[in-house]
């Protein structure tokens, strides 16, 4: 059995049935149907607590990165626990505000903010706008002038560092579309008095997601600190990227990142912020699915969930653990677990250690709380899954399953 792969005791078998915070997942699958995302409120708050404890000497601000999972119930939970929000579109700004985040605690980031989005963010009074290029600095300055407001901005640096992570989620290397190369950032800062409607008060740096090396994060922080000191900037936003364990990649503990970053940042007199997404919600979530068919003599299992519901295996070759809801010894042969989508890349796991399964059995795909539901598509005419939250020993639906009507609702007649 894959108990060893389980992130924490919040997921365990009780009387042969997989439970999350003591609630039998089978009962949620039966009541809510599948595919279904289920999250543990307790586990999300525990992750936030662990992050806070690790960085306590810095007393940083944490801006939850909505892109990981923007369900309003989860955003509200984290906002009520003291987080601000990292939003990368006017849509995410809207969702953060709707979940109760104070506008001044929202950071509006993103590579290609349109004028309409910037106007919207200014009108809403967001706390920070992160700037990704010189044209954008001009644009925000002009739009802030037009709106009669002064905008507080941070420049996003591209430190030309290749982070040790999957190439699709590295962002700090030279030639990446993200951030401003250091020489250009310095040149812009040297003439910052030209931007009458901006308060250029900080720097932003994010070298990637699911990071593998604390020393690289420390190197990035050192670069940001150096530039901040040169120009007297008081705020550093050091991005997200704290890793969690999937099957293909172990996670360096967040305490190791703190161990590398604290000596660099402590006592420097700058305010520090982080933007964790994955770390807060990934492990807390599972995707429940029902076995539809078993073929190739048990070597291929077809689920009712596929790449439209969880795209990470298809897009990044990610390996999420898969557990049967009914406890049994894994068989000798690895099982290919696939979805129903008409794409050969719709393989959730090429070789999961699973027991013999039958149609009607349920499985849970683990570590699915981040970049699962937020990347769902309706390809192949598939309504988006239902989402449920386990809170203590109770659970409730926090987003209903889409209907066929939802699939066509916005088409004009
Ligand atoms: N801040 C910035 C500027 C970012 O670009 C990101 C993620 C974050 C914060 C949050 O990073 P986290 O703490 O979640 O690692 N869909 C991919 C991940 C894309 C990450 C994009 N940016 C995946 O499923 O692995």
Tab-separated table of N, CA, C and O in Angstrom, residues 181-275:
chain	number	residue	atom	x	y	z
A	181	UNK	N	15.525	42.735	-17.077
A	181	UNK	CA	16.944	42.428	-16.851
A	181	UNK	C	17.579	43.465	-15.925
A	181	UNK	O	17.193	44.648	-15.944
A	182	UNK	N	18.546	43.032	-15.129
A	182	UNK	CA	19.088	43.907	-14.079
A	182	UNK	C	19.628	45.247	-14.588
A	182	UNK	O	19.318	46.288	-13.994
A	183	UNK	N	20.408	45.280	-15.681
A	183	UNK	CA	20.934	46.577	-16.113
A	183	UNK	C	19.808	47.557	-16.467
A	183	UNK	O	19.863	48.741	-16.128
A	184	UNK	N	18.771	47.012	-17.106
A	184	UNK	CA	17.644	47.869	-17.489
A	184	UNK	C	16.872	48.334	-16.248
A	184	UNK	O	16.451	49.497	-16.163
A	185	UNK	N	16.720	47.439	-15.284
A	185	UNK	CA	16.015	47.816	-14.052
A	185	UNK	C	16.775	48.939	-13.343
A	185	UNK	O	16.179	49.909	-12.861
A	186	UNK	N	18.088	48.812	-13.304
A	186	UNK	CA	18.898	49.860	-12.657
A	186	UNK	C	18.743	51.185	-13.394
A	186	UNK	O	18.613	52.247	-12.776
A	187	UNK	N	18.729	51.116	-14.730
A	187	UNK	CA	18.587	52.351	-15.522
A	187	UNK	C	17.230	53.005	-15.246
A	187	UNK	O	17.135	54.227	-15.100
A	188	UNK	N	16.196	52.186	-15.152
A	188	UNK	CA	14.857	52.738	-14.889
A	188	UNK	C	14.809	53.360	-13.493
A	188	UNK	O	14.234	54.439	-13.298
A	189	UNK	N	15.422	52.677	-12.539
A	189	UNK	CA	15.395	53.194	-11.165
A	189	UNK	C	16.197	54.496	-11.057
A	189	UNK	O	15.824	55.402	-10.306
A	190	UNK	N	17.262	54.601	-11.859
A	190	UNK	CA	18.092	55.811	-11.797
A	190	UNK	C	17.313	57.040	-12.244
A	190	UNK	O	17.625	58.159	-11.832
A	191	UNK	N	16.314	56.831	-13.084
A	191	UNK	CA	15.523	58.005	-13.517
A	191	UNK	C	14.068	57.882	-13.068
A	191	UNK	O	13.133	58.228	-13.774
A	192	UNK	N	13.902	57.411	-11.863
A	192	UNK	CA	12.530	57.149	-11.412
A	192	UNK	C	11.743	58.420	-11.133
A	192	UNK	O	10.529	58.396	-11.073
A	193	UNK	N	12.454	59.580	-10.974
A	193	UNK	CA	11.702	60.818	-10.722
A	193	UNK	C	10.910	61.275	-11.940
A	193	UNK	O	10.084	62.179	-11.861
A	194	UNK	N	11.148	60.635	-13.085
A	194	UNK	CA	10.348	60.967	-14.271
A	194	UNK	C	8.925	60.443	-14.173
A	194	UNK	O	8.068	60.830	-14.957
A	195	UNK	N	8.711	59.507	-13.270
A	195	UNK	CA	7.381	58.889	-13.185
A	195	UNK	C	6.614	59.561	-12.055
A	195	UNK	O	6.563	59.061	-10.926
A	196	UNK	N	6.009	60.692	-12.407
A	196	UNK	CA	5.410	61.552	-11.380
A	196	UNK	C	4.265	60.877	-10.642
A	196	UNK	O	3.993	61.200	-9.489
A	197	UNK	N	3.601	59.930	-11.315
A	197	UNK	CA	2.408	59.338	-10.696
A	197	UNK	C	2.666	57.980	-10.055
A	197	UNK	O	1.739	57.262	-9.715
A	198	UNK	N	3.961	57.652	-9.957
A	198	UNK	CA	4.299	56.350	-9.387
A	198	UNK	C	5.148	56.509	-8.142
A	198	UNK	O	5.997	57.394	-8.061
A	199	UNK	N	4.883	55.614	-7.202
A	199	UNK	CA	5.799	55.470	-6.084
A	199	UNK	C	6.492	54.124	-6.301
A	199	UNK	O	5.899	53.059	-6.091
A	200	UNK	N	7.721	54.189	-6.810
A	200	UNK	CA	8.452	52.932	-7.053
A	200	UNK	C	9.096	52.552	-5.723
A	200	UNK	O	10.119	53.095	-5.333
A	201	UNK	N	8.445	51.626	-5.029
A	201	UNK	CA	8.812	51.404	-3.623
A	201	UNK	C	9.403	50.034	-3.345
A	201	UNK	O	9.826	49.755	-2.234
A	202	UNK	N	9.421	49.146	-4.358
A	202	UNK	CA	9.901	47.802	-4.050
A	202	UNK	C	10.365	47.038	-5.270
A	202	UNK	O	10.298	47.527	-6.405
A	203	UNK	N	10.836	45.846	-5.004
A	203	UNK	CA	11.287	44.939	-6.059
A	203	UNK	C	10.581	43.609	-5.889
A	203	UNK	O	10.238	43.205	-4.775
A	204	UNK	N	10.391	42.950	-7.021
A	204	UNK	CA	9.725	41.650	-7.032
A	204	UNK	C	10.641	40.679	-7.753
A	204	UNK	O	11.256	41.030	-8.764
A	205	UNK	N	10.725	39.471	-7.233
A	205	UNK	CA	11.562	38.466	-7.884
A	205	UNK	C	10.926	37.103	-7.645
A	205	UNK	O	10.486	36.794	-6.541
A	206	UNK	N	10.804	36.320	-8.696
A	206	UNK	CA	10.218	34.968	-8.581
A	206	UNK	C	10.910	34.135	-9.646
A	206	UNK	O	10.731	34.370	-10.834
A	207	UNK	N	11.736	33.186	-9.222
A	207	UNK	CA	12.566	32.487	-10.204
A	207	UNK	C	11.945	31.183	-10.686
A	207	UNK	O	12.472	30.541	-11.587
A	208	UNK	N	10.830	30.801	-10.094
A	208	UNK	CA	10.167	29.590	-10.574
A	208	UNK	C	9.306	28.973	-9.501
A	208	UNK	O	9.221	29.470	-8.378
A	209	UNK	N	8.665	27.881	-9.883
A	209	UNK	CA	7.730	27.197	-9.004
A	209	UNK	C	8.296	25.814	-8.704
A	209	UNK	O	9.125	25.310	-9.457
A	210	UNK	N	7.856	25.203	-7.604
A	210	UNK	CA	8.349	23.860	-7.246
A	210	UNK	C	9.884	23.881	-7.258
A	210	UNK	O	10.548	23.097	-7.931
A	211	UNK	N	10.439	24.827	-6.505
A	211	UNK	CA	11.889	25.057	-6.519
A	211	UNK	C	12.619	23.935	-5.794
A	211	UNK	O	12.121	23.359	-4.828
A	212	UNK	N	13.843	23.668	-6.249
A	212	UNK	CA	14.603	22.557	-5.686
A	212	UNK	C	15.803	22.986	-4.863
A	212	UNK	O	16.373	22.182	-4.139
A	213	UNK	N	16.197	24.281	-4.969
A	213	UNK	CA	17.459	24.655	-4.330
A	213	UNK	C	17.369	25.962	-3.555
A	213	UNK	O	17.336	27.049	-4.136
A	214	UNK	N	17.372	25.857	-2.223
A	214	UNK	CA	17.326	27.065	-1.390
A	214	UNK	C	18.468	28.034	-1.685
A	214	UNK	O	18.280	29.247	-1.596
A	215	UNK	N	19.645	27.514	-2.061
A	215	UNK	CA	20.765	28.440	-2.319
A	215	UNK	C	20.468	29.341	-3.511
A	215	UNK	O	20.884	30.494	-3.553
A	216	UNK	N	19.711	28.826	-4.486
A	216	UNK	CA	19.341	29.680	-5.627
A	216	UNK	C	18.361	30.771	-5.195
A	216	UNK	O	18.453	31.914	-5.653
A	217	UNK	N	17.440	30.404	-4.310
A	217	UNK	CA	16.506	31.414	-3.805
A	217	UNK	C	17.266	32.480	-3.019
A	217	UNK	O	16.966	33.678	-3.116
A	218	UNK	N	18.267	32.037	-2.251
A	218	UNK	CA	19.070	32.993	-1.482
A	218	UNK	C	19.865	33.900	-2.431
A	218	UNK	O	19.982	35.106	-2.189
A	219	UNK	N	20.367	33.321	-3.527
A	219	UNK	CA	21.114	34.132	-4.497
A	219	UNK	C	20.198	35.191	-5.107
A	219	UNK	O	20.587	36.359	-5.267
A	220	UNK	N	18.972	34.797	-5.431
A	220	UNK	CA	18.012	35.753	-6.001
A	220	UNK	C	17.710	36.853	-4.982
A	220	UNK	O	17.662	38.041	-5.328
A	221	UNK	N	17.530	36.464	-3.731
A	221	UNK	CA	17.232	37.458	-2.689
A	221	UNK	C	18.403	38.423	-2.515
A	221	UNK	O	18.208	39.630	-2.330
A	222	UNK	N	19.604	37.900	-2.602
A	222	UNK	CA	20.790	38.767	-2.467
A	222	UNK	C	20.836	39.806	-3.578
A	222	UNK	O	21.132	40.970	-3.335
A	223	UNK	N	20.519	39.368	-4.783
A	223	UNK	CA	20.502	40.303	-5.915
A	223	UNK	C	19.458	41.398	-5.670
A	223	UNK	O	19.726	42.592	-5.826
A	224	UNK	N	18.269	40.976	-5.261
A	224	UNK	CA	17.201	41.958	-5.032
A	224	UNK	C	17.590	42.932	-3.924
A	224	UNK	O	17.361	44.139	-4.023
A	225	UNK	N	18.210	42.384	-2.887
A	225	UNK	CA	18.605	43.213	-1.754
A	225	UNK	C	19.641	44.266	-2.161
A	225	UNK	O	19.579	45.432	-1.747
A	226	UNK	N	20.547	43.835	-3.007
A	226	UNK	CA	21.602	44.733	-3.482
A	226	UNK	C	20.995	45.904	-4.260
A	226	UNK	O	21.335	47.064	-4.023
A	227	UNK	N	20.076	45.585	-5.169
A	227	UNK	CA	19.446	46.639	-5.972
A	227	UNK	C	18.607	47.539	-5.063
A	227	UNK	O	18.617	48.770	-5.202
A	228	UNK	N	17.897	46.928	-4.109
A	228	UNK	CA	17.070	47.714	-3.188
A	228	UNK	C	17.941	48.691	-2.398
A	228	UNK	O	17.576	49.863	-2.216
A	229	UNK	N	19.097	48.218	-1.938
A	229	UNK	CA	19.978	49.088	-1.147
A	229	UNK	C	20.522	50.237	-2.005
A	229	UNK	O	20.575	51.384	-1.560
A	230	UNK	N	20.867	49.926	-3.256
A	230	UNK	CA	21.396	50.962	-4.161
A	230	UNK	C	20.407	52.115	-4.334
A	230	UNK	O	20.814	53.259	-4.467
A	231	UNK	N	19.123	51.769	-4.376
A	231	UNK	CA	18.129	52.799	-4.701
A	231	UNK	C	17.204	53.123	-3.523
A	231	UNK	O	16.191	53.794	-3.698
A	232	UNK	N	17.539	52.640	-2.359
A	232	UNK	CA	16.756	52.983	-1.168
A	232	UNK	C	15.326	52.476	-1.201
A	232	UNK	O	14.408	53.174	-0.768
A	233	UNK	N	15.112	51.264	-1.719
A	233	UNK	CA	13.755	50.700	-1.778
A	233	UNK	C	13.496	49.855	-0.535
A	233	UNK	O	14.363	49.078	-0.122
A	234	UNK	N	12.317	49.986	0.026
A	234	UNK	CA	12.061	49.366	1.327
A	234	UNK	C	11.330	48.033	1.307
A	234	UNK	O	11.113	47.435	2.361
A	235	UNK	N	10.933	47.537	0.116
A	235	UNK	CA	10.106	46.323	0.080
A	235	UNK	C	10.629	45.301	-0.917
A	235	UNK	O	10.893	45.639	-2.075
A	236	UNK	N	10.726	44.071	-0.465
A	236	UNK	CA	11.083	42.963	-1.359
A	236	UNK	C	9.961	41.938	-1.371
A	236	UNK	O	9.564	41.427	-0.325
A	237	UNK	N	9.466	41.636	-2.573
A	237	UNK	CA	8.506	40.543	-2.745
A	237	UNK	C	9.272	39.404	-3.406
A	237	UNK	O	9.707	39.526	-4.548
A	238	UNK	N	9.450	38.334	-2.654
A	238	UNK	CA	10.327	37.255	-3.138
A	238	UNK	C	9.577	36.113	-3.811
A	238	UNK	O	10.119	35.025	-4.009
A	239	UNK	N	8.323	36.359	-4.191
A	239	UNK	CA	7.602	35.392	-5.011
A	239	UNK	C	7.172	34.150	-4.256
A	239	UNK	O	7.161	34.094	-3.026
A	240	UNK	N	6.828	33.136	-5.037
A	240	UNK	CA	6.381	31.868	-4.453
A	240	UNK	C	7.399	30.792	-4.757
A	240	UNK	O	8.598	31.053	-4.772
A	241	UNK	N	6.924	29.584	-4.996
A	241	UNK	CA	7.830	28.528	-5.447
A	241	UNK	C	8.160	27.456	-4.441
A	241	UNK	O	8.870	26.505	-4.765
A	242	UNK	N	7.675	27.579	-3.188
A	242	UNK	CA	7.990	26.547	-2.198
A	242	UNK	C	7.389	25.215	-2.656
A	242	UNK	O	6.228	25.142	-3.025
A	243	UNK	N	8.195	24.152	-2.628
A	243	UNK	CA	7.790	22.896	-3.264
A	243	UNK	C	6.985	21.969	-2.367
A	243	UNK	O	7.033	22.067	-1.144
A	244	UNK	N	6.270	21.065	-2.993
A	244	UNK	CA	5.619	19.956	-2.296
A	244	UNK	C	6.077	18.669	-2.974
A	244	UNK	O	6.607	18.698	-4.083
A	245	UNK	N	5.866	17.539	-2.320
A	245	UNK	CA	6.342	16.266	-2.865
A	245	UNK	C	5.308	15.660	-3.810
A	245	UNK	O	4.150	15.468	-3.443
A	246	UNK	N	5.728	15.417	-5.025
A	246	UNK	CA	4.970	14.577	-5.956
A	246	UNK	C	5.764	13.286	-6.064
A	246	UNK	O	6.832	13.145	-5.469
A	247	UNK	N	5.289	12.342	-6.856
A	247	UNK	CA	6.058	11.098	-6.976
A	247	UNK	C	7.381	11.304	-7.695
A	247	UNK	O	8.366	10.646	-7.406
A	248	UNK	N	7.405	12.234	-8.673
A	248	UNK	CA	8.623	12.390	-9.471
A	248	UNK	C	9.609	13.356	-8.831
A	248	UNK	O	10.755	13.444	-9.252
A	249	UNK	N	9.163	14.094	-7.831
A	249	UNK	CA	10.077	15.060	-7.226
A	249	UNK	C	9.796	15.183	-5.733
A	249	UNK	O	8.663	15.430	-5.331
A	250	UNK	N	10.836	14.979	-4.946
A	250	UNK	CA	10.698	15.166	-3.500
A	250	UNK	C	10.669	16.668	-3.234
A	250	UNK	O	11.005	17.461	-4.101
A	251	UNK	N	10.276	17.047	-2.029
A	251	UNK	CA	10.216	18.471	-1.708
A	251	UNK	C	11.288	18.806	-0.679
A	251	UNK	O	11.364	18.187	0.374
A	252	UNK	N	12.095	19.812	-0.997
A	252	UNK	CA	13.006	20.352	0.009
A	252	UNK	C	12.126	21.028	1.061
A	252	UNK	O	11.232	21.798	0.707
A	253	UNK	N	12.328	20.732	2.351
A	253	UNK	CA	11.456	21.326	3.374
A	253	UNK	C	11.528	22.857	3.346
A	253	UNK	O	12.587	23.425	3.078
A	254	UNK	N	10.418	23.464	3.643
A	254	UNK	CA	10.344	24.920	3.613
A	254	UNK	C	11.304	25.523	4.652
A	254	UNK	O	11.839	26.621	4.468
A	255	UNK	N	11.561	24.743	5.705
A	255	UNK	CA	12.506	25.213	6.735
A	255	UNK	C	13.911	25.381	6.152
A	255	UNK	O	14.684	26.229	6.607
A	256	UNK	N	14.246	24.570	5.141
A	256	UNK	CA	15.558	24.728	4.500
A	256	UNK	C	15.615	26.028	3.690
A	256	UNK	O	16.659	26.680	3.612
A	257	UNK	N	14.489	26.380	3.064
A	257	UNK	CA	14.453	27.663	2.358
A	257	UNK	C	14.611	28.806	3.354
A	257	UNK	O	15.337	29.766	3.121
A	258	UNK	N	13.918	28.682	4.491
A	258	UNK	CA	14.048	29.709	5.527
A	258	UNK	C	15.490	29.771	6.014
A	258	UNK	O	16.059	30.857	6.195
A	259	UNK	N	16.102	28.598	6.185
A	259	UNK	CA	17.483	28.546	6.648
A	259	UNK	C	18.435	29.266	5.712
A	259	UNK	O	19.425	29.862	6.148
A	260	UNK	N	18.154	29.225	4.418
A	260	UNK	CA	19.016	29.908	3.450
A	260	UNK	C	18.672	31.396	3.329
A	260	UNK	O	19.549	32.231	3.106
A	261	UNK	N	17.392	31.722	3.494
A	261	UNK	CA	16.964	33.105	3.252
A	261	UNK	C	17.104	34.008	4.484
A	261	UNK	O	17.399	35.199	4.353
A	262	UNK	N	16.887	33.435	5.667
A	262	UNK	CA	16.908	34.284	6.865
A	262	UNK	C	18.247	35.008	7.053
A	262	UNK	O	18.249	36.222	7.308
A	263	UNK	N	19.384	34.320	6.904
A	263	UNK	CA	20.651	35.043	7.103
A	263	UNK	C	20.835	36.181	6.105
A	263	UNK	O	21.492	37.173	6.405
A	264	UNK	N	20.259	36.021	4.900
A	264	UNK	CA	20.398	37.075	3.873
A	264	UNK	C	19.528	38.281	4.228
A	264	UNK	O	19.940	39.430	4.066
A	265	UNK	N	18.335	38.007	4.745
A	265	UNK	CA	17.327	39.073	4.846
A	265	UNK	C	17.193	39.688	6.235
A	265	UNK	O	16.758	40.842	6.365
A	266	UNK	N	17.552	38.915	7.274
A	266	UNK	CA	17.316	39.409	8.634
A	266	UNK	C	18.136	40.664	8.906
A	266	UNK	O	19.296	40.771	8.490
A	267	UNK	N	17.513	41.618	9.547
A	267	UNK	CA	18.222	42.826	9.965
A	267	UNK	C	18.564	43.784	8.836
A	267	UNK	O	19.361	44.698	9.019
A	268	UNK	N	17.999	43.579	7.661
A	268	UNK	CA	18.311	44.447	6.511
A	268	UNK	C	17.379	45.657	6.433
A	268	UNK	O	17.539	46.508	5.559
A	269	UNK	N	16.382	45.670	7.281
A	269	UNK	CA	15.490	46.836	7.303
A	269	UNK	C	14.554	46.934	6.113
A	269	UNK	O	14.072	48.017	5.786
A	270	UNK	N	14.326	45.805	5.427
A	270	UNK	CA	13.341	45.825	4.335
A	270	UNK	C	12.141	44.969	4.721
A	270	UNK	O	12.276	43.972	5.435
A	271	UNK	N	10.981	45.382	4.257
A	271	UNK	CA	9.781	44.569	4.451
A	271	UNK	C	9.806	43.443	3.428
A	271	UNK	O	10.138	43.658	2.266
A	272	UNK	N	9.469	42.232	3.869
A	272	UNK	CA	9.534	41.075	2.966
A	272	UNK	C	8.139	40.486	2.775
A	272	UNK	O	7.346	40.413	3.722
A	273	UNK	N	7.865	40.100	1.535
A	273	UNK	CA	6.611	39.395	1.241
A	273	UNK	C	6.913	38.153	0.407
A	273	UNK	O	7.908	38.110	-0.325
A	274	UNK	N	6.080	37.138	0.568
A	274	UNK	CA	6.136	35.936	-0.278
A	274	UNK	C	4.768	35.724	-0.908
A	274	UNK	O	3.752	36.196	-0.397
A	275	UNK	N	4.772	34.963	-2.015
A	275	UNK	CA	3.509	34.676	-2.714
A	275	UNK	C	3.341	33.182	-2.915
A	275	UNK	O	3.407	32.690	-4.045
